[in-house]
Tab-separated table of C-alpha atoms and ligand atoms in Angstrom:
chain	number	residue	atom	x	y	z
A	1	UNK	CA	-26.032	44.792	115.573
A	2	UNK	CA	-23.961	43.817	112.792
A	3	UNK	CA	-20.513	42.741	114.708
A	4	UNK	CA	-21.254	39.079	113.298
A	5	UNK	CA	-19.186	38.727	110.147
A	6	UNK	CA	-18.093	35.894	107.826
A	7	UNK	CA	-16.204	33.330	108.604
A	8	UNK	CA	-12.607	33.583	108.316
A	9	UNK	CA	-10.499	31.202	109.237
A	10	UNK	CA	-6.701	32.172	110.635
A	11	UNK	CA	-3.881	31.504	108.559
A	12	UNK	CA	-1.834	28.310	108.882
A	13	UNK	CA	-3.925	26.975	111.448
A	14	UNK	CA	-3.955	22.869	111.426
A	15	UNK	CA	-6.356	20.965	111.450
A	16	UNK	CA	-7.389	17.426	110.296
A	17	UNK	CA	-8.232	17.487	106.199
A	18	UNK	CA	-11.771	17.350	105.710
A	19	UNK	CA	-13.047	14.589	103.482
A	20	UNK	CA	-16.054	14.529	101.307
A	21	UNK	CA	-16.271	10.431	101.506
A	22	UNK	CA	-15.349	9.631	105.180
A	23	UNK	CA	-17.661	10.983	108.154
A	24	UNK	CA	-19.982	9.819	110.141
A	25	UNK	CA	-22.755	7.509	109.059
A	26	UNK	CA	-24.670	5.970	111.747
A	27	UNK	CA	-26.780	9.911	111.796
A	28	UNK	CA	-28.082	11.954	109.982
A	29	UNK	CA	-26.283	15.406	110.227
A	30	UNK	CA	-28.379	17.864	107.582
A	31	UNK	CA	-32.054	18.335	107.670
A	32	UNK	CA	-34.105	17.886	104.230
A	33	UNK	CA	-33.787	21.725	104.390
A	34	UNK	CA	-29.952	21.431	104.337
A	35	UNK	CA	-29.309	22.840	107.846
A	36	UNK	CA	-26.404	21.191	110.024
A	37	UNK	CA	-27.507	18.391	112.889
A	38	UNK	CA	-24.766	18.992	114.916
A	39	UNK	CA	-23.447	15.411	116.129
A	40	UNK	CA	-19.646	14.702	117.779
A	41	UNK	CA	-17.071	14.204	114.994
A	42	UNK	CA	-19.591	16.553	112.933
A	43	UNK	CA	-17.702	19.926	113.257
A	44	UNK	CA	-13.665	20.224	114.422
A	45	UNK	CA	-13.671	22.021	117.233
A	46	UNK	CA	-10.715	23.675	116.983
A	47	UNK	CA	-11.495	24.899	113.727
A	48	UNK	CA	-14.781	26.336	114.791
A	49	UNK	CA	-13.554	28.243	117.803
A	50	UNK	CA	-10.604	29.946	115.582
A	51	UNK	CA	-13.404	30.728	113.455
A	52	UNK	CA	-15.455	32.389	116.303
A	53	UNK	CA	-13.425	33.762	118.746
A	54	UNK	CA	-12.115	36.875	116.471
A	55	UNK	CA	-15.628	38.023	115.903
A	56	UNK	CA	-15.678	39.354	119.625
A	57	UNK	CA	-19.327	37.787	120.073
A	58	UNK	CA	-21.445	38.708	123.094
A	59	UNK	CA	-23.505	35.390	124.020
A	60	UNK	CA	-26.875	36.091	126.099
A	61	UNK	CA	-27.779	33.162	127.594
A	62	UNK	CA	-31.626	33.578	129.741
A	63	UNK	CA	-32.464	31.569	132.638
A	64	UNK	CA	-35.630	31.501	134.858
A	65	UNK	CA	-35.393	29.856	138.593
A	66	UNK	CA	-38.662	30.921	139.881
A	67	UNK	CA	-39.483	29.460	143.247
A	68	UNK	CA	-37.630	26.494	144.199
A	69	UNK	CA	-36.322	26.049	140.832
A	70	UNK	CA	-33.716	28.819	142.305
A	71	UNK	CA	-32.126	26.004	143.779
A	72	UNK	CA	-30.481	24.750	140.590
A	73	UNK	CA	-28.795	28.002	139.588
A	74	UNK	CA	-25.545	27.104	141.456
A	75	UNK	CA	-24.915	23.642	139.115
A	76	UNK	CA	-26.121	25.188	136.388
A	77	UNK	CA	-24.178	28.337	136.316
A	78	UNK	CA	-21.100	26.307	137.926
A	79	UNK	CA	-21.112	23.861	135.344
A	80	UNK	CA	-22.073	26.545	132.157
A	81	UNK	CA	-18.697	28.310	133.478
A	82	UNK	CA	-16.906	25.276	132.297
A	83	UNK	CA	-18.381	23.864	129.273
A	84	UNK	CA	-20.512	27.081	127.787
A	85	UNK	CA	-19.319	29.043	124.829
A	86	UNK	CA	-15.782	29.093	127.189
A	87	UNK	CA	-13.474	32.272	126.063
A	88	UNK	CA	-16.723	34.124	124.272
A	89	UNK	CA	-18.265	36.811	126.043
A	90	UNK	CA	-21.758	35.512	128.163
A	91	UNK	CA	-24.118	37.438	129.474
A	92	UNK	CA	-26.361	35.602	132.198
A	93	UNK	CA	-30.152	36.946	132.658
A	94	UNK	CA	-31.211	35.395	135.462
A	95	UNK	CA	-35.248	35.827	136.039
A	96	UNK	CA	-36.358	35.196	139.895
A	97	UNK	CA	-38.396	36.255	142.593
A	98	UNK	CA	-36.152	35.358	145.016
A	99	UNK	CA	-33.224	37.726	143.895
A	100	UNK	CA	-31.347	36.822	147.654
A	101	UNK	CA	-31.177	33.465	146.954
A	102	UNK	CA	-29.332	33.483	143.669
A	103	UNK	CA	-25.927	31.922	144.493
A	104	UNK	CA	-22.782	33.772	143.664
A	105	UNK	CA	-20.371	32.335	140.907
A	106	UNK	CA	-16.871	33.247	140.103
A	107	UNK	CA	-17.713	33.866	136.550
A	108	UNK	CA	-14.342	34.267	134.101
A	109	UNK	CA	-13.182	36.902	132.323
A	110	UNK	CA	-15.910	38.671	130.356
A	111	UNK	CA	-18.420	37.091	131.524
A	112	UNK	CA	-21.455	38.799	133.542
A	113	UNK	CA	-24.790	37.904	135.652
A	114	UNK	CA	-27.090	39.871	135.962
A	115	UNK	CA	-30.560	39.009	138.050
A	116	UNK	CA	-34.070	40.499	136.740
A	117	UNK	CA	-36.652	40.335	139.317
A	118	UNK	CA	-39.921	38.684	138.114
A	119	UNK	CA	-43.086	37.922	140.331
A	120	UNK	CA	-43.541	34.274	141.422
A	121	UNK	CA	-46.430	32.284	140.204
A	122	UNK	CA	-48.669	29.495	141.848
A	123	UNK	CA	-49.163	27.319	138.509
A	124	UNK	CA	-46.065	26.092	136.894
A	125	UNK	CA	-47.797	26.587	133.476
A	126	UNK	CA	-47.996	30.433	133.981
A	127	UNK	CA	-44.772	29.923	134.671
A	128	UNK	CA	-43.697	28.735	131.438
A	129	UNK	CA	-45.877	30.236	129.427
A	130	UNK	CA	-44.587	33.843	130.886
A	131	UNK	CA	-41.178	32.999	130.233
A	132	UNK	CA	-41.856	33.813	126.121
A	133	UNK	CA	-42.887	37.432	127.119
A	134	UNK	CA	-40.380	37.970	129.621
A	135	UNK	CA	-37.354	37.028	126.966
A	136	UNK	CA	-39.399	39.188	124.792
A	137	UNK	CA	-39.570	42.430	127.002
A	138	UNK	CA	-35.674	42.101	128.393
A	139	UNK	CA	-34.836	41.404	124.361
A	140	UNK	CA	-36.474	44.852	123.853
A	141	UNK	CA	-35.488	46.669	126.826
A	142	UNK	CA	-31.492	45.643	127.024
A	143	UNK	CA	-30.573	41.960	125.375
A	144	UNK	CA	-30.641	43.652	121.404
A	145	UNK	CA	-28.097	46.497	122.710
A	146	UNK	CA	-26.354	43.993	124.288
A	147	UNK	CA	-25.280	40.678	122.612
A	148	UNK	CA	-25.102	39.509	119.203
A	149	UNK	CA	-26.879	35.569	119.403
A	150	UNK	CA	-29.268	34.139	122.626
A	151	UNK	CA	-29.704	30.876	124.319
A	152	UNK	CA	-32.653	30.545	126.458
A	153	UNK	CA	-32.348	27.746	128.135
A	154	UNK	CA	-33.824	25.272	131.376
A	155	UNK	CA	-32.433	25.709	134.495
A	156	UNK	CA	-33.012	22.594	135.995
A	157	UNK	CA	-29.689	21.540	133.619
A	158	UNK	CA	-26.499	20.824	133.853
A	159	UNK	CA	-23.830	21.193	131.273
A	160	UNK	CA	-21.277	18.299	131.307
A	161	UNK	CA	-19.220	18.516	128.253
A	162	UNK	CA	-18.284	21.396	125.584
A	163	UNK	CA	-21.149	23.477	124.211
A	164	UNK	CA	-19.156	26.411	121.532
A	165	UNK	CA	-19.977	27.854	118.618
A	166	UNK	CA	-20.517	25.160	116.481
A	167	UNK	CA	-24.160	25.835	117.971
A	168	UNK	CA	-23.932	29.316	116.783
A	169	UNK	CA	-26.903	29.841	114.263
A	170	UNK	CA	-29.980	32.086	113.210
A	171	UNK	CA	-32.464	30.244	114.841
A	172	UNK	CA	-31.411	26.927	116.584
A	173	UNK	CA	-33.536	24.425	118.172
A	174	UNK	CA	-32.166	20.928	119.657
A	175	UNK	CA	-34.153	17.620	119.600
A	176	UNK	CA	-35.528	15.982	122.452
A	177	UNK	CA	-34.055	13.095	123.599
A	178	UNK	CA	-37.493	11.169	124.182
A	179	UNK	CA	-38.648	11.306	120.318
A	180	UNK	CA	-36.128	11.158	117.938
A	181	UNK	CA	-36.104	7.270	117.314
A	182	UNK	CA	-40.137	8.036	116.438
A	183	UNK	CA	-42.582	8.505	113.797
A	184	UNK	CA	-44.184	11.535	113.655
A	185	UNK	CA	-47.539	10.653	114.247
A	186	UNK	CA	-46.301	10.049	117.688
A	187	UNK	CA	-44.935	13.066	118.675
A	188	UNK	CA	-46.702	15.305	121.363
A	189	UNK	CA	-47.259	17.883	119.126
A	190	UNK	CA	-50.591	19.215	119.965
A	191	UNK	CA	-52.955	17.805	117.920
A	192	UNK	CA	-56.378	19.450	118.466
A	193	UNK	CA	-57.077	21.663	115.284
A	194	UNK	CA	-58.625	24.414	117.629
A	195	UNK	CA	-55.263	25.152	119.430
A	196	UNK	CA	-53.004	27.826	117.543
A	197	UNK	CA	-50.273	24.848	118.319
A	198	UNK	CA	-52.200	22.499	116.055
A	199	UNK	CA	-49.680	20.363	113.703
A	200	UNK	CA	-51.921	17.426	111.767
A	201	UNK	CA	-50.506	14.109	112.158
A	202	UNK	CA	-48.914	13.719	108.476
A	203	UNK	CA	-46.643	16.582	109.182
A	204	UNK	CA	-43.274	17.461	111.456
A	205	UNK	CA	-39.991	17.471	110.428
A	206	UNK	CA	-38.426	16.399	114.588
A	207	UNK	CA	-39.684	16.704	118.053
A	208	UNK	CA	-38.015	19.563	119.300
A	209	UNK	CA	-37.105	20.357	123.081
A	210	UNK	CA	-38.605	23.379	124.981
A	211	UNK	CA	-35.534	23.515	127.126
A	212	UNK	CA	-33.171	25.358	124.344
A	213	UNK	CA	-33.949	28.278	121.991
A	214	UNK	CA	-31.498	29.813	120.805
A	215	UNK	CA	-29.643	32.075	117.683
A	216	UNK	CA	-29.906	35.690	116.564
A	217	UNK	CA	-31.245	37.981	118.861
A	218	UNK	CA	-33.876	39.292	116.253
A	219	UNK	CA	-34.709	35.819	115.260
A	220	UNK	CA	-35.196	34.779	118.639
A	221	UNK	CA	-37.338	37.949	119.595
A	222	UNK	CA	-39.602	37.200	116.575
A	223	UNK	CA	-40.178	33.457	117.758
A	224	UNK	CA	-41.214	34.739	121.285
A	225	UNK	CA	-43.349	37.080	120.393
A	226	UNK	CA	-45.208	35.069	117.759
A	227	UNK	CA	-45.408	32.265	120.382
A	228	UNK	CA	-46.815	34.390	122.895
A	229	UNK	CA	-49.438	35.760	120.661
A	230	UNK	CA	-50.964	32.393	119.929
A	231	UNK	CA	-50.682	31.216	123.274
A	232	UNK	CA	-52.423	34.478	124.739
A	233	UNK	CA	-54.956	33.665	121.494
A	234	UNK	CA	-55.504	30.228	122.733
A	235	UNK	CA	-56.065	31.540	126.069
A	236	UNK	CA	-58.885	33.442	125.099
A	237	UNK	CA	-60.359	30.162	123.974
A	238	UNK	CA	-59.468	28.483	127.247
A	239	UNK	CA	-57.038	26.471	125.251
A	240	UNK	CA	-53.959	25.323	126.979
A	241	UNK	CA	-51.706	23.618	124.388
A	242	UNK	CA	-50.468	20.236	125.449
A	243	UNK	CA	-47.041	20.937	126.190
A	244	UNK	CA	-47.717	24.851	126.338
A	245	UNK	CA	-44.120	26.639	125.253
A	246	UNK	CA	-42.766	23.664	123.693
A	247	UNK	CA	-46.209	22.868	121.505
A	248	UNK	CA	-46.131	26.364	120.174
A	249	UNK	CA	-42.314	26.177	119.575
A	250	UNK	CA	-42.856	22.813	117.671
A	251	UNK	CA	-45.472	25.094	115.477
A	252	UNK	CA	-43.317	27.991	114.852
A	253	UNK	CA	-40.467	25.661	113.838
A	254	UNK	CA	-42.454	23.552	111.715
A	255	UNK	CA	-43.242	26.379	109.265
A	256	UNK	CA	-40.003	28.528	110.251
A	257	UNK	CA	-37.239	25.963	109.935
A	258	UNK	CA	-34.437	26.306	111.922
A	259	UNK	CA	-30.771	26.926	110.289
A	260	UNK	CA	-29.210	24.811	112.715
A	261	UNK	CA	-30.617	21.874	114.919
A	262	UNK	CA	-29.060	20.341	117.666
A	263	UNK	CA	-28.916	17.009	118.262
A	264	UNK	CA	-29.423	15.350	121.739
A	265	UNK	CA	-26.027	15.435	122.844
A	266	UNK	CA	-27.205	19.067	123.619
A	267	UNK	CA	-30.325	18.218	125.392
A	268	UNK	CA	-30.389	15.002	127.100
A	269	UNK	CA	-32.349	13.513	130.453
A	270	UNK	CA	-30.167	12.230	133.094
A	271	UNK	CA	-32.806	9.142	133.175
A	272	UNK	CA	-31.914	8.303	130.303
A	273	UNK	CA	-29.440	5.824	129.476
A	274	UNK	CA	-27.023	7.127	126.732
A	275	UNK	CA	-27.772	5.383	123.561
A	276	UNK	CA	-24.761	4.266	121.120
A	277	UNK	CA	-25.523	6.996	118.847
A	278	UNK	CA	-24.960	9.759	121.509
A	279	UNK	CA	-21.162	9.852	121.832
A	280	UNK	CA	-20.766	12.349	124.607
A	281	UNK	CA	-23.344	14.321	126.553
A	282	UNK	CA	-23.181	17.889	126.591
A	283	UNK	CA	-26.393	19.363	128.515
A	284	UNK	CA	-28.713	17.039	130.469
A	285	UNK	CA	-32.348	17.884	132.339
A	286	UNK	CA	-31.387	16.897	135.850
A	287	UNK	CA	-33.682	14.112	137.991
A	288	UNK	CA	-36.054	15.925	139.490
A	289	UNK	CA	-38.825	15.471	142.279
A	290	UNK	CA	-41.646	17.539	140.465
A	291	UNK	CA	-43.473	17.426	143.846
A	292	UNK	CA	-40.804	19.121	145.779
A	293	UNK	CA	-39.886	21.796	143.232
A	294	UNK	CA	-43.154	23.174	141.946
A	295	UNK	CA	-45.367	25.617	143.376
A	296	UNK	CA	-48.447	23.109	143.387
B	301	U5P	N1	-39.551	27.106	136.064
B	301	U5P	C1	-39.293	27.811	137.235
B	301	U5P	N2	-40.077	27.579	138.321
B	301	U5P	C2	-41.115	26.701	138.318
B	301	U5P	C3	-41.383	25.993	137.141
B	301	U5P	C4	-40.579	26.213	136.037
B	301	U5P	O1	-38.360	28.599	137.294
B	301	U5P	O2	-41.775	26.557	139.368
B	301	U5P	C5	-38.707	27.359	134.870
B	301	U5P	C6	-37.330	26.758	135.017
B	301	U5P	O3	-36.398	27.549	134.298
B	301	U5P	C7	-37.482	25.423	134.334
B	301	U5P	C8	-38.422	25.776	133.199
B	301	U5P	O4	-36.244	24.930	133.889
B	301	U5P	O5	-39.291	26.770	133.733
B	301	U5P	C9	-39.207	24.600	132.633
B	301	U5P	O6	-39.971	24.016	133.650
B	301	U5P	P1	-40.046	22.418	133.820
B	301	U5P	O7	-40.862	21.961	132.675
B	301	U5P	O8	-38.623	21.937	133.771
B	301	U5P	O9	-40.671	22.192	135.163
């Protein structure tokens, strides 16, 4: 697909002068790598969208509610309605084996659901370990045909503020909430040198979150599939990485650096209280009772 093009901006459209001296300082908004953080105050809305909208994107956006996660489809999708990539085409994959109990949403203009049966599981690890070869398959089967960038994100989420195209990108990851005030040595990175996963303590750039993967399609399918590989390898070796999909994402990304990173604002945990740094909250991980929801 090749319907992403440069960035034009439209013709007398105001907006507040950008200044080379005067932004914010209390974060850091480019990696050593020169990619964008994306922070509020960061980007100009406005601007961005104008930029966006005229290059007609389709937005896939993959979600798996398998079980009783199916239960937090309805805030999810009600709340992505009214903060996600608003005015851009979306196309929801939802992955389920309860296809009956997905809830229907009035979705707006140009934007469409559709529901992908999967089979259930009895260990939530399957669960999320599957979920790299099932993006991988629906990329390959429909997804490349049918959208230009990809989100993959956790359902158990709500969206709460604006999420555009200022988190538009190749590949895209967002940092975790928990980690980010850190040293490396303590992130969860797994940390055994058998595990495909492995990242030695002296290296690590952030502690990104499992919950979010997102940017070209191609980009996206190449991450899954390479993930899935080692994590099938490590299998084999009755290996289970310590934070399975997110370990092997931390990997990848270490030695494939993102060209955009989100900052918490786009992944946040509704126990946690907002620090001064976050000014508004866009997506949060909702409470939840891991005893009621999972399968064991
Ligand atoms: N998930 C399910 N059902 C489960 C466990 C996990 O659908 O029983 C999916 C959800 O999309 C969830 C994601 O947001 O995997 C990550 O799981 P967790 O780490 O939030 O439990």
């Amino acid at each position: 697909r090749s319907r992403v093009r440069n960035m034009v901006s439209p013709e007398k459209l105001l907006y507040k002068q950008p200044s080379v001296l005067v932004g914010r300082t209390d974060v850091v908004s480019v990696t050593p790598w020169l990619a964008p953080i994306v922070w509020e105050g960061t980007f100009d809305p406005v601007l961005v969208d104008n930029i966006y909208k005229p290059m007609n994107l389709t937005i896939a956006t993959t979600v798996f509610a398998i079980g009783k996660y199916v239960r937090f489809l309805q805030d999810f999708l009600d709340t992505a309605e009214k903060h996600f990539m608003v005015g851009f085409n979306m196309r929801y994959y939802v992955f389920t084996d309860r296809p009956h109990d997905v809830p229907s949403v009035n979705l707006t203009r140009g934007r469409h659901l559709s529901v992908i049966q999967v089979p259930g599981s009895n260990r939530w690890q399957e669960i999320s370990a599957r979920r790299m070869e099932i993006i991988q398959t629906t990329i390959e089967r429909q997804i490349r045909r049918e959208a230009d960038y990809i989100f993959c994100l956790d359902v158990d989420s709500k969206f709460h503020a604006r999420w555009g195209p200022e988190s538009l990108g190749r590949l895209v990851a967002v940092i975790h909430p928990g980690y980010y005030e850190q040293t490396r040595d303590r992130f969860p990175y797994e940390r055994r040198p058998a595990s495909t996963a492995y990242i030695p303590m002296d290296e690590g750039d952030y502690y990104y979150g499992g919950a979010m993967i997102g940017g070209f399609v191609e980009d996206v399918y190449t991450l899954t599939k390479v993930c899935q590989t080692r994590f099938e390898e490590d299998a084999g070796n009755s290996i289970e990485a310590a934070w399975q999909e997110e370990s092997h994402l931390n990997r990848y990304l270490l030695y494939n650096k993102p060209s955009k990173v989100l900052s918490p604002e786009y992944l946040w945990q509704d126990f946690k209280a907002k620090t001064k740094e976050v000014k508004v909250i866009r997506f949060s991980g909702v409470i939840k009772n891991y005893a009621d929801v999972r399968p064991n």
